[in-house]
């Protein structure tokens, strides 16, 4: 911990992945492995093209701004941010330029810590812009993929109101899940859908602000945490040594390999983006009735689900927190409930078995073969006593491994418990016939022999006999 | 010349009655294109393989026309008369051109222009100077120089132009023809190479008001690709031409039209304004009210500066797509910065680069308030002043330019002149500031060279403006005139 007062502000860019088309062109907005396939003349800035904003993108931004308690302007428009770079085909990016009207102005969101305490994050603005193309730099050449050019991009900027890495990451995780819950984005950092710019400064106390240092394009939350801690350490050390004047208002980047931030440019060299209002898009009037309609379509949000899981379903705070973190997980859980799996049972299976599996296999919960419907079959079999709970776990693994229906595997593996009275009776009789001396001992008071007989029956049936039934029949026959 | 001096309706009737075929018209138009190319250098591309089309009930079917080279035409070279795009063949059509193509109209050439429309002379394109068919030592004015030259020379009845300051209406005047720039958004700009988006308009050059109405009726319409376009399906310009303007009221601006406002006026200017007065008298005789109105000189003299500021700013951003990276020949260099720099340095003419420097300077953070924002405010003041006139008057009628076509020699794209002269030379820019419908018609002669009259009305009132122009046109003898070389 630094002895200095730390102030953090964060800009989070999230690619909108849930519109059919791009933000200002009719090109498809889908994840595409084939480079330069989701492209039309507008995305590549050919002469004569004009932008036409995507209404759904605007609606999504209004949804997000609502959840963030931001002020939504009466009119929406875009500005051109002018600069040259090979990934920017038009030579300018359509964006919004605070403090001028963004789709969300001001606002806040409350975040819960694991210990149940909460803190408030003040929002500066939310703006809706277009993404640039994607560049890959090879040894002596660079290649450009325009699939990403023009994809909707939501940029959420906080005020300098955070004070440590853990809170910052909690905030980011919660925002990510909101993007997922609102159906705006998969918010998947593996697909590069999330990028953060991290601003860190230190000062002697909370009444003063130090020199702000920005680290750009940090693409995972764990890296955000590392950047913050590294910067606190770096700046504190300089301050300790009386060299705080060496902390400059500058832009740095995170170097994953060395685990350090590296200077890119000083703020003095900041680019003048020559912003001006995009003349080709008439101002869009945001009618209050439209906002009201959009508000109504906002679904249950993560904290609401969490509260429901705790109060209505009786789950623990810990389990609920895990379930809501990713919308897909929570949706899987809700589907399980819909099918009739007991909440506690479903939660246990998901938390102890499924999340471990997808984490290990780098899979998505909505992609695995073990759908809620198949999980339901497994839990039903255990519940009815058709298989033991130990077998349930085996079945779980086999379903994932073989990608076959649970019923088929139970049959193939001979897993079904023998619950047929007569079948069990004949095996019990067999065991008793083979062990006359043990019967003798039992009848002479060695009651622990009872467990021995049960064990023998289970052995003969390779564990498939229903133990309750075995016990009943044994008691009957030993009378 | 057998047919290409005729108007659209006449040609249509000839085609319908079988007296001539589309093939014959196109052959004649291509032949004339080559003649005019040799004489005036009007074209970037002549489409020798243009094919006839079926003659339908559409007035434009089977008839040849020209397209300014800043319209994107699929599969056909579209250079914007710039070296940066000298080999650029687009893979998509401009919406308005596509509409004409779908109507059966046949494009026979792409016309030369000032580079990307940034010039008023027709001398800055990468294929050289366009000469005025009335006098080869004079310019056509620009930027739709090739289109004006070709229509005036009788290559075809109409050609498409674009107008950001006066680029249709000034060349029309210098070449003695009609140039019409409709209300902003009546015609989709999709596929028109952007110069200054808030001022850019598509339009047409013809030899009669009726032909202008017929062509724009076909080009117009709401386009989902251009959000500034609007639904005009209830407007038929051609059907609105009844020639009845009995109760119409016009006005002209004293500060621009009175010769006493100019120090040492040239002989041409004196005659030009005298001719204007004569034409006003002629119109008045028909019973139309034409009043003289007064507008603050300061405001009038600010118009040209406001135009330079706004158009250069938007242009510098609009043309930032020309880097040679995503299309166009890649520039030389070992880094992308060098490649872009070389591409742009070698590709653009010095005049354009000068405009980019001005635009860039104006948009700099520290200069925006002083220049860009102030210019926008003055734009608004000018527009409001004209709107105020439209509360009383149907249209403002003014002379175009300071006389007939200027000489090519010594006529570089100079952005500063005597303020009062400049105000007269550049007032058509008001039509772009307000997006007003504005049409130039031939208005007589000065020293045997044509001069123009401009009629500008209020937004969405295109039908009324065209009808006034139609009526005034019929009071004079210049309808359908073809350029006659006088020198």
Short mmCIF file of N, CA, C and O in Angstrom, two decimals, chain A residues 364-419:
data_model
loop_
_atom_site.label_atom_id
_atom_site.label_comp_id
_atom_site.label_asym_id
_atom_site.label_seq_id
_atom_site.Cartn_x
_atom_site.Cartn_y
_atom_site.Cartn_z
N UNK A 364 -17.21 -21.54 -23.53
CA UNK A 364 -18.29 -20.69 -23.05
C UNK A 364 -19.40 -21.59 -22.54
O UNK A 364 -19.68 -22.63 -23.13
N UNK A 365 -20.06 -21.14 -21.48
CA UNK A 365 -21.09 -22.00 -20.86
C UNK A 365 -22.24 -22.27 -21.83
O UNK A 365 -22.89 -23.31 -21.76
N UNK A 366 -22.48 -21.34 -22.76
CA UNK A 366 -23.59 -21.57 -23.70
C UNK A 366 -23.14 -22.37 -24.92
O UNK A 366 -23.90 -22.56 -25.85
N UNK A 367 -21.88 -22.80 -24.90
CA UNK A 367 -21.39 -23.57 -26.04
C UNK A 367 -21.20 -25.04 -25.68
O UNK A 367 -20.99 -25.87 -26.56
N UNK A 368 -21.19 -25.37 -24.40
CA UNK A 368 -20.85 -26.75 -24.02
C UNK A 368 -22.01 -27.70 -24.32
O UNK A 368 -23.17 -27.29 -24.39
N UNK A 369 -21.64 -28.96 -24.50
CA UNK A 369 -22.63 -29.98 -24.83
C UNK A 369 -23.63 -30.18 -23.68
O UNK A 369 -24.79 -30.48 -23.89
N UNK A 370 -23.13 -29.98 -22.49
CA UNK A 370 -23.99 -30.19 -21.32
C UNK A 370 -24.91 -28.98 -21.14
O UNK A 370 -24.62 -28.08 -20.36
N UNK A 371 -26.02 -29.01 -21.86
CA UNK A 371 -26.99 -27.92 -21.77
C UNK A 371 -27.79 -28.07 -20.47
O UNK A 371 -27.75 -29.12 -19.83
N UNK A 372 -28.50 -27.02 -20.07
CA UNK A 372 -29.35 -27.15 -18.88
C UNK A 372 -30.29 -28.35 -18.99
O UNK A 372 -30.54 -29.04 -17.99
N UNK A 373 -30.79 -28.64 -20.20
CA UNK A 373 -31.69 -29.78 -20.38
C UNK A 373 -30.99 -31.09 -20.02
O UNK A 373 -31.57 -31.97 -19.39
N UNK A 374 -29.74 -31.22 -20.42
CA UNK A 374 -28.99 -32.47 -20.13
C UNK A 374 -28.61 -32.52 -18.65
O UNK A 374 -28.61 -33.59 -18.04
N UNK A 375 -28.29 -31.33 -18.10
CA UNK A 375 -27.98 -31.31 -16.67
C UNK A 375 -29.22 -31.74 -15.88
O UNK A 375 -29.13 -32.47 -14.89
N UNK A 376 -30.37 -31.31 -16.36
CA UNK A 376 -31.62 -31.66 -15.71
C UNK A 376 -31.78 -33.18 -15.66
O UNK A 376 -32.16 -33.76 -14.64
N UNK A 377 -31.45 -33.85 -16.77
CA UNK A 377 -31.58 -35.31 -16.81
C UNK A 377 -30.67 -35.97 -15.77
O UNK A 377 -31.04 -36.94 -15.12
N UNK A 378 -29.48 -35.42 -15.63
CA UNK A 378 -28.54 -35.99 -14.65
C UNK A 378 -29.06 -35.79 -13.23
O UNK A 378 -29.13 -36.72 -12.43
N UNK A 379 -29.50 -34.54 -12.95
CA UNK A 379 -29.95 -34.28 -11.57
C UNK A 379 -31.23 -35.06 -11.26
O UNK A 379 -31.41 -35.51 -10.12
N UNK A 380 -32.06 -35.24 -12.26
CA UNK A 380 -33.28 -36.03 -12.04
C UNK A 380 -32.93 -37.48 -11.71
O UNK A 380 -33.52 -38.09 -10.82
N UNK A 381 -31.96 -38.03 -12.45
CA UNK A 381 -31.56 -39.43 -12.21
C UNK A 381 -31.02 -39.59 -10.80
O UNK A 381 -31.32 -40.58 -10.11
N UNK A 382 -30.26 -38.59 -10.35
CA UNK A 382 -29.72 -38.67 -8.99
C UNK A 382 -30.86 -38.53 -7.98
O UNK A 382 -30.94 -39.28 -7.00
N UNK A 383 -31.74 -37.59 -8.26
CA UNK A 383 -32.84 -37.30 -7.33
C UNK A 383 -33.74 -38.53 -7.16
O UNK A 383 -34.15 -38.87 -6.05
N UNK A 384 -34.01 -39.21 -8.28
CA UNK A 384 -34.91 -40.36 -8.23
C UNK A 384 -34.20 -41.60 -7.71
O UNK A 384 -34.82 -42.65 -7.55
N UNK A 385 -32.89 -41.49 -7.53
CA UNK A 385 -32.14 -42.63 -7.04
C UNK A 385 -31.80 -43.62 -8.13
O UNK A 385 -31.34 -44.73 -7.85
N UNK A 386 -32.03 -43.24 -9.38
CA UNK A 386 -31.66 -44.14 -10.46
C UNK A 386 -30.15 -44.33 -10.48
O UNK A 386 -29.65 -45.42 -10.76
N UNK A 387 -29.43 -43.26 -10.18
CA UNK A 387 -27.98 -43.39 -10.03
C UNK A 387 -27.59 -42.72 -8.72
O UNK A 387 -28.33 -41.90 -8.19
N UNK A 388 -26.42 -43.05 -8.23
CA UNK A 388 -25.94 -42.44 -6.99
C UNK A 388 -25.36 -41.06 -7.33
O UNK A 388 -25.10 -40.76 -8.48
N UNK A 389 -25.14 -40.25 -6.30
CA UNK A 389 -24.60 -38.93 -6.58
C UNK A 389 -23.18 -39.04 -7.10
O UNK A 389 -22.73 -38.22 -7.89
N UNK A 390 -22.48 -40.08 -6.66
CA UNK A 390 -21.13 -40.29 -7.18
C UNK A 390 -21.20 -40.60 -8.67
O UNK A 390 -20.43 -40.07 -9.48
N UNK A 391 -22.17 -41.41 -9.03
CA UNK A 391 -22.36 -41.74 -10.45
C UNK A 391 -22.77 -40.51 -11.24
O UNK A 391 -22.42 -40.35 -12.40
N UNK A 392 -23.51 -39.65 -10.57
CA UNK A 392 -23.93 -38.41 -11.22
C UNK A 392 -22.72 -37.63 -11.72
O UNK A 392 -22.71 -37.12 -12.83
N UNK A 393 -21.72 -37.56 -10.86
CA UNK A 393 -20.51 -36.82 -11.25
C UNK A 393 -19.79 -37.51 -12.40
O UNK A 393 -19.29 -36.86 -13.32
N UNK A 394 -19.76 -38.84 -12.33
CA UNK A 394 -19.14 -39.58 -13.44
C UNK A 394 -19.89 -39.32 -14.73
O UNK A 394 -19.31 -39.09 -15.78
N UNK A 395 -21.21 -39.38 -14.61
CA UNK A 395 -22.06 -39.17 -15.79
C UNK A 395 -21.82 -37.78 -16.38
O UNK A 395 -21.69 -37.60 -17.58
N UNK A 396 -21.74 -36.80 -15.50
CA UNK A 396 -21.45 -35.42 -15.90
C UNK A 396 -20.20 -35.38 -16.78
O UNK A 396 -20.20 -34.82 -17.88
N UNK A 397 -19.13 -36.00 -16.26
CA UNK A 397 -17.87 -35.98 -17.02
C UNK A 397 -17.99 -36.72 -18.34
O UNK A 397 -17.46 -36.27 -19.35
N UNK A 398 -18.70 -37.84 -18.33
CA UNK A 398 -18.83 -38.63 -19.55
C UNK A 398 -19.66 -37.92 -20.61
O UNK A 398 -19.35 -37.98 -21.80
N UNK A 399 -20.71 -37.22 -20.16
CA UNK A 399 -21.54 -36.48 -21.13
C UNK A 399 -20.67 -35.45 -21.84
O UNK A 399 -20.73 -35.28 -23.06
N UNK A 400 -19.85 -34.75 -21.05
CA UNK A 400 -18.99 -33.73 -21.67
C UNK A 400 -17.92 -34.35 -22.56
O UNK A 400 -17.62 -33.84 -23.63
N UNK A 401 -17.40 -35.48 -22.10
CA UNK A 401 -16.31 -36.12 -22.83
C UNK A 401 -16.81 -36.75 -24.12
O UNK A 401 -16.25 -36.55 -25.19
N UNK A 402 -17.90 -37.51 -24.03
CA UNK A 402 -18.37 -38.25 -25.20
C UNK A 402 -19.37 -37.47 -26.05
O UNK A 402 -19.67 -37.87 -27.18
N UNK A 403 -19.90 -36.39 -25.46
CA UNK A 403 -20.95 -35.63 -26.13
C UNK A 403 -22.09 -36.55 -26.59
O UNK A 403 -22.49 -36.54 -27.74
N UNK A 404 -22.55 -37.34 -25.64
CA UNK A 404 -23.70 -38.21 -25.91
C UNK A 404 -24.76 -37.96 -24.85
O UNK A 404 -24.46 -37.43 -23.77
N UNK A 405 -25.98 -38.34 -25.17
CA UNK A 405 -27.09 -38.09 -24.24
C UNK A 405 -26.88 -38.86 -22.94
O UNK A 405 -26.40 -40.00 -22.95
N UNK A 406 -27.24 -38.25 -21.78
CA UNK A 406 -27.06 -38.93 -20.49
C UNK A 406 -27.72 -40.31 -20.45
O UNK A 406 -27.11 -41.27 -19.94
N UNK A 407 -28.93 -40.45 -21.03
CA UNK A 407 -29.62 -41.75 -20.98
C UNK A 407 -28.78 -42.84 -21.65
O UNK A 407 -28.66 -43.95 -21.14
N UNK A 408 -28.21 -42.46 -22.79
CA UNK A 408 -27.44 -43.43 -23.55
C UNK A 408 -26.21 -43.87 -22.75
O UNK A 408 -25.90 -45.06 -22.66
N UNK A 409 -25.56 -42.89 -22.13
CA UNK A 409 -24.35 -43.23 -21.37
C UNK A 409 -24.70 -44.09 -20.17
O UNK A 409 -24.03 -45.09 -19.87
N UNK A 410 -25.80 -43.76 -19.49
CA UNK A 410 -26.21 -44.56 -18.33
C UNK A 410 -26.42 -46.00 -18.74
O UNK A 410 -26.02 -46.93 -18.04
N UNK A 411 -27.02 -46.16 -19.92
CA UNK A 411 -27.30 -47.51 -20.41
C UNK A 411 -26.00 -48.22 -20.78
O UNK A 411 -25.72 -49.32 -20.32
N UNK A 412 -25.18 -47.50 -21.60
CA UNK A 412 -23.92 -48.10 -22.07
C UNK A 412 -23.01 -48.48 -20.91
O UNK A 412 -22.32 -49.50 -20.94
N UNK A 413 -22.99 -47.65 -19.90
CA UNK A 413 -22.06 -47.88 -18.80
C UNK A 413 -22.70 -48.74 -17.71
O UNK A 413 -22.09 -48.96 -16.66
N UNK A 414 -23.93 -49.15 -17.93
CA UNK A 414 -24.62 -49.96 -16.94
C UNK A 414 -24.77 -49.25 -15.61
O UNK A 414 -24.55 -49.80 -14.54
N UNK A 415 -25.08 -47.97 -15.68
CA UNK A 415 -25.08 -47.15 -14.47
C UNK A 415 -26.37 -47.22 -13.66
O UNK A 415 -26.39 -46.84 -12.50
N UNK A 416 -27.44 -47.65 -14.33
CA UNK A 416 -28.70 -47.51 -13.63
C UNK A 416 -28.74 -48.39 -12.39
O UNK A 416 -28.37 -49.56 -12.42
N UNK A 417 -29.16 -47.84 -11.29
CA UNK A 417 -29.24 -48.60 -10.04
C UNK A 417 -30.30 -49.69 -10.18
O UNK A 417 -31.30 -49.51 -10.85
N UNK A 418 -30.00 -50.84 -9.56
CA UNK A 418 -31.00 -51.90 -9.60
C UNK A 418 -32.02 -51.63 -8.50
O UNK A 418 -31.72 -51.64 -7.31
N UNK A 419 -33.20 -51.27 -8.92
CA UNK A 419 -34.24 -50.91 -7.95
C UNK A 419 -35.38 -51.91 -8.01
O UNK A 419 -36.45 -51.70 -7.47
#
